[in-house]
Coordinates of C-alpha atoms and ligand atoms in Angstrom, one line a residue:
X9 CA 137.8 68.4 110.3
X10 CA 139.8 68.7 107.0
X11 CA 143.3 69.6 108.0
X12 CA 143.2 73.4 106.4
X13 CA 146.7 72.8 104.7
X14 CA 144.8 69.6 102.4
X15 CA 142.5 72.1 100.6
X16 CA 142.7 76.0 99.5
X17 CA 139.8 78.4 99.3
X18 CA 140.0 80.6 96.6
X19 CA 137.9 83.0 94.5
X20 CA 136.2 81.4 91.1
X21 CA 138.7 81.9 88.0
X22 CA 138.1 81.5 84.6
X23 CA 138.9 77.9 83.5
X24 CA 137.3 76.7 86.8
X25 CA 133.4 75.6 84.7
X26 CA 134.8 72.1 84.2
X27 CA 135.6 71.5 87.8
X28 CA 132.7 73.0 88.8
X29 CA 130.2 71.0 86.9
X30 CA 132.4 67.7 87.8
X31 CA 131.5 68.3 91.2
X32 CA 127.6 69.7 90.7
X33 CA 126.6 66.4 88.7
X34 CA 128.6 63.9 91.2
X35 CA 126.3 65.8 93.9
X36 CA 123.2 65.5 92.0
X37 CA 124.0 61.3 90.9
X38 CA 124.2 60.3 94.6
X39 CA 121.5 62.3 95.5
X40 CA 123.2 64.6 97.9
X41 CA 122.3 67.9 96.8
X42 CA 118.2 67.1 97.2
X43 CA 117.1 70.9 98.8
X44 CA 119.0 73.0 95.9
X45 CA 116.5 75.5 94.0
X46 CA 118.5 73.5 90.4
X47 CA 118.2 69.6 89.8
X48 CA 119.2 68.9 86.5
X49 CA 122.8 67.7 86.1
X50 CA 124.8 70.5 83.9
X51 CA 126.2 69.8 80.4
X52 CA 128.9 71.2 78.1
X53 CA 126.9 74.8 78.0
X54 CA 126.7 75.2 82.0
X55 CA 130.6 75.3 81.7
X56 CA 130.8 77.6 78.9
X57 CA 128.8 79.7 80.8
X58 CA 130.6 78.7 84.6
X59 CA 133.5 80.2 82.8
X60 CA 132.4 83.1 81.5
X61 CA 131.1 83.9 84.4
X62 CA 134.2 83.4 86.6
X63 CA 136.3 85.3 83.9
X64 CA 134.2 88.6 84.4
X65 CA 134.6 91.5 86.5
X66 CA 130.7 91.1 87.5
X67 CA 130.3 93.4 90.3
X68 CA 127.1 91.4 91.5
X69 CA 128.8 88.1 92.0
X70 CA 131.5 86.5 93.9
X71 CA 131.9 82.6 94.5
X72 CA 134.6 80.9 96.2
X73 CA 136.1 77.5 96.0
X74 CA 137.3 75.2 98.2
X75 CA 140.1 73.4 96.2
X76 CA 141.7 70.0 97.0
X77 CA 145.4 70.6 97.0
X78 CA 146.2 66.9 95.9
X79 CA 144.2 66.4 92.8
X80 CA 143.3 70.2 92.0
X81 CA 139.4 68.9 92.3
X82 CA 136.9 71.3 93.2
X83 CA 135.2 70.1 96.2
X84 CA 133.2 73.0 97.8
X85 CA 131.8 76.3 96.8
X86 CA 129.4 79.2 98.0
X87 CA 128.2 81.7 95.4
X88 CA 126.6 85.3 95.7
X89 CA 124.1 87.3 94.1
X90 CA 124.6 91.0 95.0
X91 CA 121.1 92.7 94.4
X92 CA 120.6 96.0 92.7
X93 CA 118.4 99.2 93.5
X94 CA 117.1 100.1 96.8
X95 CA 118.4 96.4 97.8
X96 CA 122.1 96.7 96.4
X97 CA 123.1 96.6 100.3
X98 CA 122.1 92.5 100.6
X99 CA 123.4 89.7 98.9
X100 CA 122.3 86.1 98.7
X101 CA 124.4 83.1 99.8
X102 CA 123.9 79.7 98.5
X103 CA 126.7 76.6 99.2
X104 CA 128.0 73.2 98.6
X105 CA 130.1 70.6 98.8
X106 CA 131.2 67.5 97.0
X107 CA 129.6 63.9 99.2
X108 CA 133.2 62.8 99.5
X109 CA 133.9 65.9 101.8
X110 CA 131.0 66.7 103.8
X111 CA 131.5 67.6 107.4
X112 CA 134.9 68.1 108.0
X113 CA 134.4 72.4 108.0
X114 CA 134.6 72.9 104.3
X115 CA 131.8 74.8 104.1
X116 CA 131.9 77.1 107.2
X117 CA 135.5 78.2 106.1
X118 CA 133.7 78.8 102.6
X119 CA 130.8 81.1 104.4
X120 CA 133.2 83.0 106.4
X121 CA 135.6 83.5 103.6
X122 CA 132.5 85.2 101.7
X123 CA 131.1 87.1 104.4
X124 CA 134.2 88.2 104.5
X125 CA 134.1 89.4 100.9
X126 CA 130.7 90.9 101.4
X127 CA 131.8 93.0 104.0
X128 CA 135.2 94.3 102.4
X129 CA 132.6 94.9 99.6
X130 CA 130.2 97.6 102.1
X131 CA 127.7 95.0 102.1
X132 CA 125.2 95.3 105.1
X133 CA 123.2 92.3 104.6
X134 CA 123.2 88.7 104.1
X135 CA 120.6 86.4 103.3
X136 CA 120.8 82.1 102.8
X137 CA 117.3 80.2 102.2
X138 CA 117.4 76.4 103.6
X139 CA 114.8 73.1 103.6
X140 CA 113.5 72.4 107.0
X141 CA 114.6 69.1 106.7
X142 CA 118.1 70.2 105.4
X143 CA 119.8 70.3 108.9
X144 CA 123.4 70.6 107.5
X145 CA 122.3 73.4 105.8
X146 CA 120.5 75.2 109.3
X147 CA 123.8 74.0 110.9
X148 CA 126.2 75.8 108.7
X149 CA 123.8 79.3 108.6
X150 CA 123.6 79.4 112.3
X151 CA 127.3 78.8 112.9
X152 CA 127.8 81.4 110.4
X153 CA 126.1 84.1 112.2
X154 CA 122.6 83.8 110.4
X155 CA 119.2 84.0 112.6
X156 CA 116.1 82.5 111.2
X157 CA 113.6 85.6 110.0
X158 CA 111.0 83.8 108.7
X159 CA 109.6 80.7 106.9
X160 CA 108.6 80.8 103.6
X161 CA 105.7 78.2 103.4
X162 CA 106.1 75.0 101.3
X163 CA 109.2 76.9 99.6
X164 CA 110.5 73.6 98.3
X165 CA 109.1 71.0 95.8
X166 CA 111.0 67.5 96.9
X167 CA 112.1 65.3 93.7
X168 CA 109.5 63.0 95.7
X169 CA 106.5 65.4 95.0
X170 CA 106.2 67.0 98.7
X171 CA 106.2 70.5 99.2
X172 CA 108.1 71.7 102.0
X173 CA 108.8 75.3 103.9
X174 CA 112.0 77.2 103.7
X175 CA 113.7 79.2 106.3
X176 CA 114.6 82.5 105.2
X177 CA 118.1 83.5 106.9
X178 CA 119.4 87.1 107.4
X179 CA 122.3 88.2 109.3
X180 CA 123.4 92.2 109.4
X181 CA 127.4 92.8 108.7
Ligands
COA11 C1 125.1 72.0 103.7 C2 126.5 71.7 103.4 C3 127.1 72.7 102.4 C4 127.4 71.7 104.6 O1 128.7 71.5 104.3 P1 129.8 70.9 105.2 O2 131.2 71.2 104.7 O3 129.5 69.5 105.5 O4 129.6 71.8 106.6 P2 130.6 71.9 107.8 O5 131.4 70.7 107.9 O6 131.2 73.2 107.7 O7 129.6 71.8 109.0 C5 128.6 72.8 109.3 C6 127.6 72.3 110.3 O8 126.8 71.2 109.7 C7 126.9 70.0 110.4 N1 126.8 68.9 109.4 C8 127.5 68.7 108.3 N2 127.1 67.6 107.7 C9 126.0 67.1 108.4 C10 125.1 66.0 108.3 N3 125.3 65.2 107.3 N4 124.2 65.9 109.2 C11 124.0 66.7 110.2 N5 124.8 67.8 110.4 C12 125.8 68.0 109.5 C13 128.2 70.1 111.1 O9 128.3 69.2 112.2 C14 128.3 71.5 111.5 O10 127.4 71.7 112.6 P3 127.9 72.2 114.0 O11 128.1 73.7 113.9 O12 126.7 71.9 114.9 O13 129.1 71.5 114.3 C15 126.6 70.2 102.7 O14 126.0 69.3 103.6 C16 126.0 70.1 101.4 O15 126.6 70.4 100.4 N6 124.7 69.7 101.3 C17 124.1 69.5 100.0 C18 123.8 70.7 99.2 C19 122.9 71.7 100.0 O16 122.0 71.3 100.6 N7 123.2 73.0 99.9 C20 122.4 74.0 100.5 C21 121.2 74.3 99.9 S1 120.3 75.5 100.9

């Protein structure tokens, strides 16, 4: 594990795009983020709009940072999508974190940091979507309090052509 006092977790502030990006292309170069939805490394215009996001009030959104302490490097995040309507009461999860620091509980204290959010928030249901194959992923979601609803069949197109299924997390809070 990471010793908790050599990174922060933190909510996204304006300013934060650059960082952000930094870390989203270094994941996509070494081929470590391979089950994300988004493959495309992010240019100039992903941080303009990283940091306009970040700098608004959005009442749909929240993401959190984890932030190494040393060299102010983003090096893990987990983002939300609050929906609207009939469905305002669930929001979706999605996370990350840099290859350097995989594995050492970043991302759970990121999840539960959000969940915690959600539920501050009246939130009553979470949802996360994960490859098959991406066991980290099914890792994290189940130690995070997520069950496995369903499968959404060949939910993934591979950068290697195959199309693979999807679990479809939930978890009431
Ligand atoms: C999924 C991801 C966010 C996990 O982050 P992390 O900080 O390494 O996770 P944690 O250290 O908190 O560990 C969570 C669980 O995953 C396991 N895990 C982490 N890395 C692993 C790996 N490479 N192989 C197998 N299990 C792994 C941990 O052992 C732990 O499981 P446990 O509860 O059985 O002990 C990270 O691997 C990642 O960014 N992957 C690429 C991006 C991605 O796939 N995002 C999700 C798209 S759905």
């Amino acid at each position: 594990m990471a010793k908790a006092n050599e990174y922060l977790i933190r909510k996204a502030k304006k300013g934060d795009g650059k960082r952000w990006v930094e870390m989203w292309n270094e994941g996509i170069k070494r081929k470590f983020f391979v089950y994300n939805g988004n493959n495309k490394l992010r240019t100039k215009k992903d941080i303009a709009k990283a940091n306009k996001k970040y700098s608004s009030k959005s009442k749909n959104e929240f993401t959190f940072f984890a932030v190494d302490k040393k060299s102010g490097k983003i090096i893990g995040s987990c983002f939300s999508n609050q929906e609207k309507g009939r469905t305002r009461h669930r929001v979706e999860f999605g996370w990350m974190v840099h290859p350097d620091y995989s594995n050492k509980g970043i991302a759970t204290s990121l999840v539960k940091r959000a969940i915690k959010e959600a539920k501050k928030r009246g939130i009553k249901r979470a949802e996360a979507e994960a490859a098959k194959e991406n066991i980290a992923s099914i890792k994290l979601a189940k130690r995070c309090g997520f069950k496995i609803e369903g499968t959404r069949k060949k939910g993934l197109l591979t950068d290697d052509g195959r199309y693979i299924d999807t679990y479809l997390f939930g978890q009431v809070l």
